[in-house]
Coordinates of C-alpha atoms in Angstrom, one line a residue:
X1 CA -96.8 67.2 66.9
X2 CA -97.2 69.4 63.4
X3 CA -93.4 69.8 61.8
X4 CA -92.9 71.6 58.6
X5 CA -90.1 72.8 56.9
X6 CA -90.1 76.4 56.1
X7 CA -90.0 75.6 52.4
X8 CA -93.8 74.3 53.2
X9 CA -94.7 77.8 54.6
X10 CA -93.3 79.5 50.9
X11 CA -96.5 80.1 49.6
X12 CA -97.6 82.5 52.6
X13 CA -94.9 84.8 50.2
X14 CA -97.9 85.2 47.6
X15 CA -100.6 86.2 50.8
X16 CA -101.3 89.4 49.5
X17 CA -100.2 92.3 53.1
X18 CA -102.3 95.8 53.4
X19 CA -99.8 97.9 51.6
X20 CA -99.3 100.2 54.7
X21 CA -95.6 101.5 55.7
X22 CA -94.0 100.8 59.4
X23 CA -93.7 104.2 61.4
X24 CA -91.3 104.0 64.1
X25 CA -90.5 105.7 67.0
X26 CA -86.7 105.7 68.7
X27 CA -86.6 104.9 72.7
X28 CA -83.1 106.9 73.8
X29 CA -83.8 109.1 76.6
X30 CA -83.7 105.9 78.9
X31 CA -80.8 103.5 79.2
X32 CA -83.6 101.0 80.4
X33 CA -85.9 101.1 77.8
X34 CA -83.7 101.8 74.4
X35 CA -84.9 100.5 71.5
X36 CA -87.7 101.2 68.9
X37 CA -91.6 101.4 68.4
X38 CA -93.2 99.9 64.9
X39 CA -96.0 100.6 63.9
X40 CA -98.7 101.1 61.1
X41 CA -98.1 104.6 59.5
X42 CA -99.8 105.8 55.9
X43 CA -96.7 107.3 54.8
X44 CA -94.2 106.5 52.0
X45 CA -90.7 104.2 53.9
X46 CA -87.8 106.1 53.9
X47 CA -84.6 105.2 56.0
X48 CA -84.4 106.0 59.3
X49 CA -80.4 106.3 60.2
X50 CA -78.9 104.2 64.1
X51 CA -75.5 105.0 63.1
X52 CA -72.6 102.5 63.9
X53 CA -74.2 100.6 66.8
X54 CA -70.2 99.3 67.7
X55 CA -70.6 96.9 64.6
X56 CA -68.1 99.0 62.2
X57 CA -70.6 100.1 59.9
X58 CA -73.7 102.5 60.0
X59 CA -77.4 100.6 60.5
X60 CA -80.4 101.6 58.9
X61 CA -84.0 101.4 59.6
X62 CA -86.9 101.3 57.4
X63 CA -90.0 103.5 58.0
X64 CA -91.3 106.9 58.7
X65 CA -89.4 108.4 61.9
X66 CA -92.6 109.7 64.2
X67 CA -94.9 109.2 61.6
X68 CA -98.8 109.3 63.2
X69 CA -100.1 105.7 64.1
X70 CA -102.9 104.5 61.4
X71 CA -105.5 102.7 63.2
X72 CA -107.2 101.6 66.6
X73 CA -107.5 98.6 68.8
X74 CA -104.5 97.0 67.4
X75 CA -102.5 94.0 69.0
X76 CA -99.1 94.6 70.7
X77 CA -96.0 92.2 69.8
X78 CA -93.0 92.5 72.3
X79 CA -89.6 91.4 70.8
X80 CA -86.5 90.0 73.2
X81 CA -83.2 90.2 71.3
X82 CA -80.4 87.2 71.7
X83 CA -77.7 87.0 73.3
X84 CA -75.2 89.7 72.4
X85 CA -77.5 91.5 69.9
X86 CA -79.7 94.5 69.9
X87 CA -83.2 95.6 69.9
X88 CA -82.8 95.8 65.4
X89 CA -81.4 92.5 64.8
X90 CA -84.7 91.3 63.3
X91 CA -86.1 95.0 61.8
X92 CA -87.6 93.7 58.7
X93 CA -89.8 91.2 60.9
X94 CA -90.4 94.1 62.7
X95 CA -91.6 95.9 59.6
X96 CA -93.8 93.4 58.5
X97 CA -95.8 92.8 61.1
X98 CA -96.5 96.9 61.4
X99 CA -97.5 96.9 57.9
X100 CA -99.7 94.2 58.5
X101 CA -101.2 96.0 61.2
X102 CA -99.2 95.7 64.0
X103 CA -97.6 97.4 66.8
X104 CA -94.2 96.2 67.8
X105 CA -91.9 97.4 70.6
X106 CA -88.3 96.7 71.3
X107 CA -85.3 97.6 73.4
X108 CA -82.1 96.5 74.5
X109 CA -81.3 94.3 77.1
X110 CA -79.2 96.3 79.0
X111 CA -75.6 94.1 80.0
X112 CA -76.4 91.8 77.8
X113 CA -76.3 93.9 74.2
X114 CA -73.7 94.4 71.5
X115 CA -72.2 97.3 73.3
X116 CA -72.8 95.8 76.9
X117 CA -71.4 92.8 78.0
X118 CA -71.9 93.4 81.5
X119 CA -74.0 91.1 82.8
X120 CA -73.0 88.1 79.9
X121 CA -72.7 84.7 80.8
X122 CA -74.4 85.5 84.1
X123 CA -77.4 83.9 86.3
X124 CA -78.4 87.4 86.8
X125 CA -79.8 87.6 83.1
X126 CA -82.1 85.5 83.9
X127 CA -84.1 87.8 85.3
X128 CA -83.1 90.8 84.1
X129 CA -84.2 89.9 81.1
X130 CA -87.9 89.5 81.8
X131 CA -87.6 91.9 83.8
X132 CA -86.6 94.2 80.9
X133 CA -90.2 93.0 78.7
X134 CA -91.9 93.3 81.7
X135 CA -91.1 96.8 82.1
X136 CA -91.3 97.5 78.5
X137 CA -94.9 96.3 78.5
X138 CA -95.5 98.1 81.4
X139 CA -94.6 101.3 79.2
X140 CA -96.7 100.6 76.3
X141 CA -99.5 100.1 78.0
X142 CA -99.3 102.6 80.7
X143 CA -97.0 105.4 79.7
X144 CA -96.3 105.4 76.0
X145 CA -97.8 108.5 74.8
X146 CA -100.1 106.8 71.8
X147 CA -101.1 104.0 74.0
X148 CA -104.7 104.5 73.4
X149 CA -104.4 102.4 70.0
X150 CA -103.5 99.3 71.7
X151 CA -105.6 96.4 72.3
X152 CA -104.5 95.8 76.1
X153 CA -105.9 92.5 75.7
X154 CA -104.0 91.3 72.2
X155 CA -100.4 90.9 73.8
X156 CA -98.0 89.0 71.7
X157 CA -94.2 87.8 72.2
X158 CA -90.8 87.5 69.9
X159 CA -87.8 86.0 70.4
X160 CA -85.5 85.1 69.3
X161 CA -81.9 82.7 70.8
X162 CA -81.4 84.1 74.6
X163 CA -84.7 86.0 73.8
X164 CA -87.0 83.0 73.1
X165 CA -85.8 81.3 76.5
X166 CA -86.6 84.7 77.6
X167 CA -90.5 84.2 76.3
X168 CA -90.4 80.7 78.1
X169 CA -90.0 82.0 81.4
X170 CA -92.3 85.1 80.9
X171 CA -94.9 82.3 80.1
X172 CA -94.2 80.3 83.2
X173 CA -91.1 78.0 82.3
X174 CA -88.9 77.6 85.8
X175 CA -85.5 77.5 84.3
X176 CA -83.3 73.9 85.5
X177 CA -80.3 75.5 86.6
X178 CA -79.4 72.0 88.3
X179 CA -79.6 70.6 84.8
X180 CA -76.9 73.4 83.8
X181 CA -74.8 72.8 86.7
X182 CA -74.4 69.1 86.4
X183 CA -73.2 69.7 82.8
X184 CA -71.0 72.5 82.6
X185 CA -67.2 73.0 83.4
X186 CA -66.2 76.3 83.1
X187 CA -64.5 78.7 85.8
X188 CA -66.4 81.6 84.6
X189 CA -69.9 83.0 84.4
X190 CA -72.7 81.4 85.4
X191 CA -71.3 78.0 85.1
X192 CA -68.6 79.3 88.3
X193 CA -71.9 80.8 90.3
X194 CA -73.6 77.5 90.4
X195 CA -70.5 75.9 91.2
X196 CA -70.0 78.4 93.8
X197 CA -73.8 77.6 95.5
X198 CA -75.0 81.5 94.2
X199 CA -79.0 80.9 94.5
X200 CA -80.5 81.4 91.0
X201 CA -83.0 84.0 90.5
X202 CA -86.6 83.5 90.7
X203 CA -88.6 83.3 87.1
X204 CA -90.2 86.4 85.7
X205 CA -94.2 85.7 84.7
X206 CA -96.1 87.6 82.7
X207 CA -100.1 86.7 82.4
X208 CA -100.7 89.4 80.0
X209 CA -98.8 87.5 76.8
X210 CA -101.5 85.8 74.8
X211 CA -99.4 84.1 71.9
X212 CA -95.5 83.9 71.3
X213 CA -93.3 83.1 68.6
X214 CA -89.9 81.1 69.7
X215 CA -87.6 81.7 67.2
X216 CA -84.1 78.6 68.3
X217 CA -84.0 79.3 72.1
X218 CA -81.1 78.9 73.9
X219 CA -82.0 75.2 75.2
X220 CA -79.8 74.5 78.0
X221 CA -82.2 75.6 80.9
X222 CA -85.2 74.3 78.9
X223 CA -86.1 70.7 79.8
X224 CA -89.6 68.8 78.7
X225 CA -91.0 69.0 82.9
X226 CA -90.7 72.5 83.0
X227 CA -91.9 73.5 79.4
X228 CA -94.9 71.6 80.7
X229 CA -96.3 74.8 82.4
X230 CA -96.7 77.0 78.9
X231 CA -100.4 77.4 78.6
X232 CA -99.9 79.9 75.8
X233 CA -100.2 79.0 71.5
X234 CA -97.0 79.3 70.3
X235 CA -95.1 79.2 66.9
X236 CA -91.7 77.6 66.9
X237 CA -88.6 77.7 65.0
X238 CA -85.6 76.0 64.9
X239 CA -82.3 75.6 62.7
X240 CA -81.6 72.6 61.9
X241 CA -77.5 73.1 61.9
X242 CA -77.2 75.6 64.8
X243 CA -74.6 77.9 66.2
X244 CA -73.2 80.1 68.5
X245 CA -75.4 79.9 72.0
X246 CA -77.4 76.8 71.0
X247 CA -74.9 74.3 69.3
X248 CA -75.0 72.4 67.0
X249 CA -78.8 72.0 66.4
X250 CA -79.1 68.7 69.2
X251 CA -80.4 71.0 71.5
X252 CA -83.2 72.6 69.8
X253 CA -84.2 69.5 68.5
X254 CA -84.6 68.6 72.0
X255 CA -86.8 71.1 73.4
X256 CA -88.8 70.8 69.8
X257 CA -88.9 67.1 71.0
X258 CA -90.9 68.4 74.8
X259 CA -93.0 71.4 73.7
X260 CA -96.5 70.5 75.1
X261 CA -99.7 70.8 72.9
X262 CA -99.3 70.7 69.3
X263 CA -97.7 73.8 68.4
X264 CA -96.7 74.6 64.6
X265 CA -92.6 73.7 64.7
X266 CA -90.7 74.8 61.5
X267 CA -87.4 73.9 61.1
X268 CA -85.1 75.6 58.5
X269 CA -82.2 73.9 56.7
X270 CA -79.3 76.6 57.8
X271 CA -77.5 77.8 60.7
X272 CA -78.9 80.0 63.9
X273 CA -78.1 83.8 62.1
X274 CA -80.3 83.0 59.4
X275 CA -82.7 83.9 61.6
X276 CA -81.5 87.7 61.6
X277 CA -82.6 90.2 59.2
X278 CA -80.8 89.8 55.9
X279 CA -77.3 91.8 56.1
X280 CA -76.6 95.2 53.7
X281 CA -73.4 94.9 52.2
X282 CA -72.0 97.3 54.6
X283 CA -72.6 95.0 57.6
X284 CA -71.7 91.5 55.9
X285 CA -68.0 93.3 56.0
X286 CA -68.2 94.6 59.3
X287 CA -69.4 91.1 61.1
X288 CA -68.9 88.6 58.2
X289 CA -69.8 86.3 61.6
X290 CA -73.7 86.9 61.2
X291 CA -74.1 87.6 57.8
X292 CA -72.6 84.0 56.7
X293 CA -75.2 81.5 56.4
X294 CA -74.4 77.8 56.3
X295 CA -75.0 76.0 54.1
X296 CA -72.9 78.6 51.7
X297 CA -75.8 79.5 49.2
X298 CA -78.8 79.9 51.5
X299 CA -81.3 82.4 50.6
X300 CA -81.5 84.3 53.5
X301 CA -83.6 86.7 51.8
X302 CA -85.6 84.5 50.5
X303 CA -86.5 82.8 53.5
X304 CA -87.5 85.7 55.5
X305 CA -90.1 86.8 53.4
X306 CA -91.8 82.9 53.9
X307 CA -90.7 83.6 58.3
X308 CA -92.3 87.0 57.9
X309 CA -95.2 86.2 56.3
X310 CA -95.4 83.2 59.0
X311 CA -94.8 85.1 61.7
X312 CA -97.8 87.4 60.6
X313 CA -100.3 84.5 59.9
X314 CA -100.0 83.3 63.0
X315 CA -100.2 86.8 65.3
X316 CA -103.0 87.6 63.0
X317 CA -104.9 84.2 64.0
X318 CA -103.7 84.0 67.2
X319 CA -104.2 87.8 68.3
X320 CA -106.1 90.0 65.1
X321 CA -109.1 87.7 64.2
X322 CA -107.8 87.8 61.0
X323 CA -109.1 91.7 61.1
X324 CA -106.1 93.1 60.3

């Protein structure tokens, strides 16, 4: 099994991207499919305002808001957000991959978002969540109103904490929610609904992803048996030091430890936010929380534009031909 450190993947920084700028579109007039639309667009970035988002400080996208989509038979990435977060927590990878030549869509899971707690910490998300990409995919291909510029066929998948477990099960990973109930304790949540004999939902599949990018899954439901079933390529990521929703890195390391094949594993040398797009000022005083990286010192910055670049090497081999 191939493992690199991201450090290893720097020099994709130098590959030269088309210079191209990400239009987006906003998803608002449905509670079930809110979120955003990137894409390639020939006009100059400007910022495209979310307001406060319940984080304490106004969010910013960068792009051209409903700018026409450049190009024609392009590939399709669909992004699953983690636990707690929203359909923007990774823009800038977002970004890059529509000025490579991308389109990538996105929207929040609802009860399980930063405004929407509702279904949290319950056995229901597991299938809500596919659920939601399923019916987001469903929209892009059928119903979104510049669908004729997508490659049906060219189907991709990110995600990232909660969201890459998400990608699991849409790629035929049977969660082991026996495994989950022999180890937790707590009276609440999903823990208490084993407990209590609730039946677990069935897993979500979805044929049509050709390639995924697994960016530290929660690994608790995620054993080496049932990753056995993923037939698709897939890039994986993991921090090496963890956090909130996947510990202290053990766990990770473990399902990096199962994956079958020989996927390309990178493992980065910080905790589980570095993952997130790197924070404005503004936001690293709202939610100092996600904005902290440890080791004190990381280069957040830094290392996204190596996981960008990254991500987009791999989507472009794995779904582009390299044509784009």
């Amino acid at each position: 099994m191939h493992r690199t450190l991201w450090a290893f993947a720097a020099i994709l920084c130098c590959l030269a991207l088309p210079a191209k700028a990400a239009g987006i579109q906003l998803l608002q007039s449905d509670p079930a499919l809110s979120g955003a639309i990137w894409y390639p667009c020939a006009a100059e970035p400007t910022h495209v305002a979310l307001g406060n988002l319940s984080v304490g400080a106004d969010f910013d996208l960068k792009g051209v808001k409903d700018c026409p989509v450049t190009g024609a038979r392009l590939p399709l990435v669909i992004y699953s957000h983690g636990r707690g977060g929203f359909f923007g927590q990774q823009h800038d990878t977002a970004e890059a991959l529509a000025d490579a030549g991308f389109i990538v869509a996105a929207v929040n899971h609802p009860g399980d978002t930063a405004n929407d707690s509702s279904r949290r910490n319950t056995l229901s998300v597991w299938e809500s969540r596919p659920v939601d990409i399923v019916r987001l995919l469903d929209f892009m291909l059928k119903d979104w109103k510049d669908r004729a510029v997508i490659d049906p066929a060219k189907v991709g998948f990110f995600g990232f904490s909660l969201g890459g477990a998400t990608g699991f099960v849409l790629m035929g990973t049977r969660p082991d929610f026996a495994r989950i109930a022999g180890l937790c304790k707590e009276t609440t949540g999903a823990c208490a609904e084993l407990h209590n004999g609730v039946t677990p939902p069935e897993p979500v599949h979805d044929a049509r992803i050709r390639a995924a990018v697994i960016i530290d899954p929660a690994p608790g439901l995620l054993t080496r048996e049932n990753l056995a079933a993923v037939k698709v390529p897939f890039q994986f990521w993991r921090s090496r030091f963890g956090g909130p929703g996947v510990g202290d890195g053990s766990g990770t390391e473990r399902v990096a430890e199962g994956l079958p094949g020989k996927p390309e594993i990178h493992v980065v040398p910080a905790g589980h936010f570095a993952f997130l797009a790197p924070c404005s000022p503004e936001l690293a005083a709202a939610v100092p929380r996600i904005c902290t990286d440890v080791p004190a010192g990381f280069d957040r910055a830094g290392f996204h534009r190596a996981f960008n670049a990254a991500v987009v090497t791999f989507f472009r081999e794995q779904l582009a031909g390299g044509d784009h």
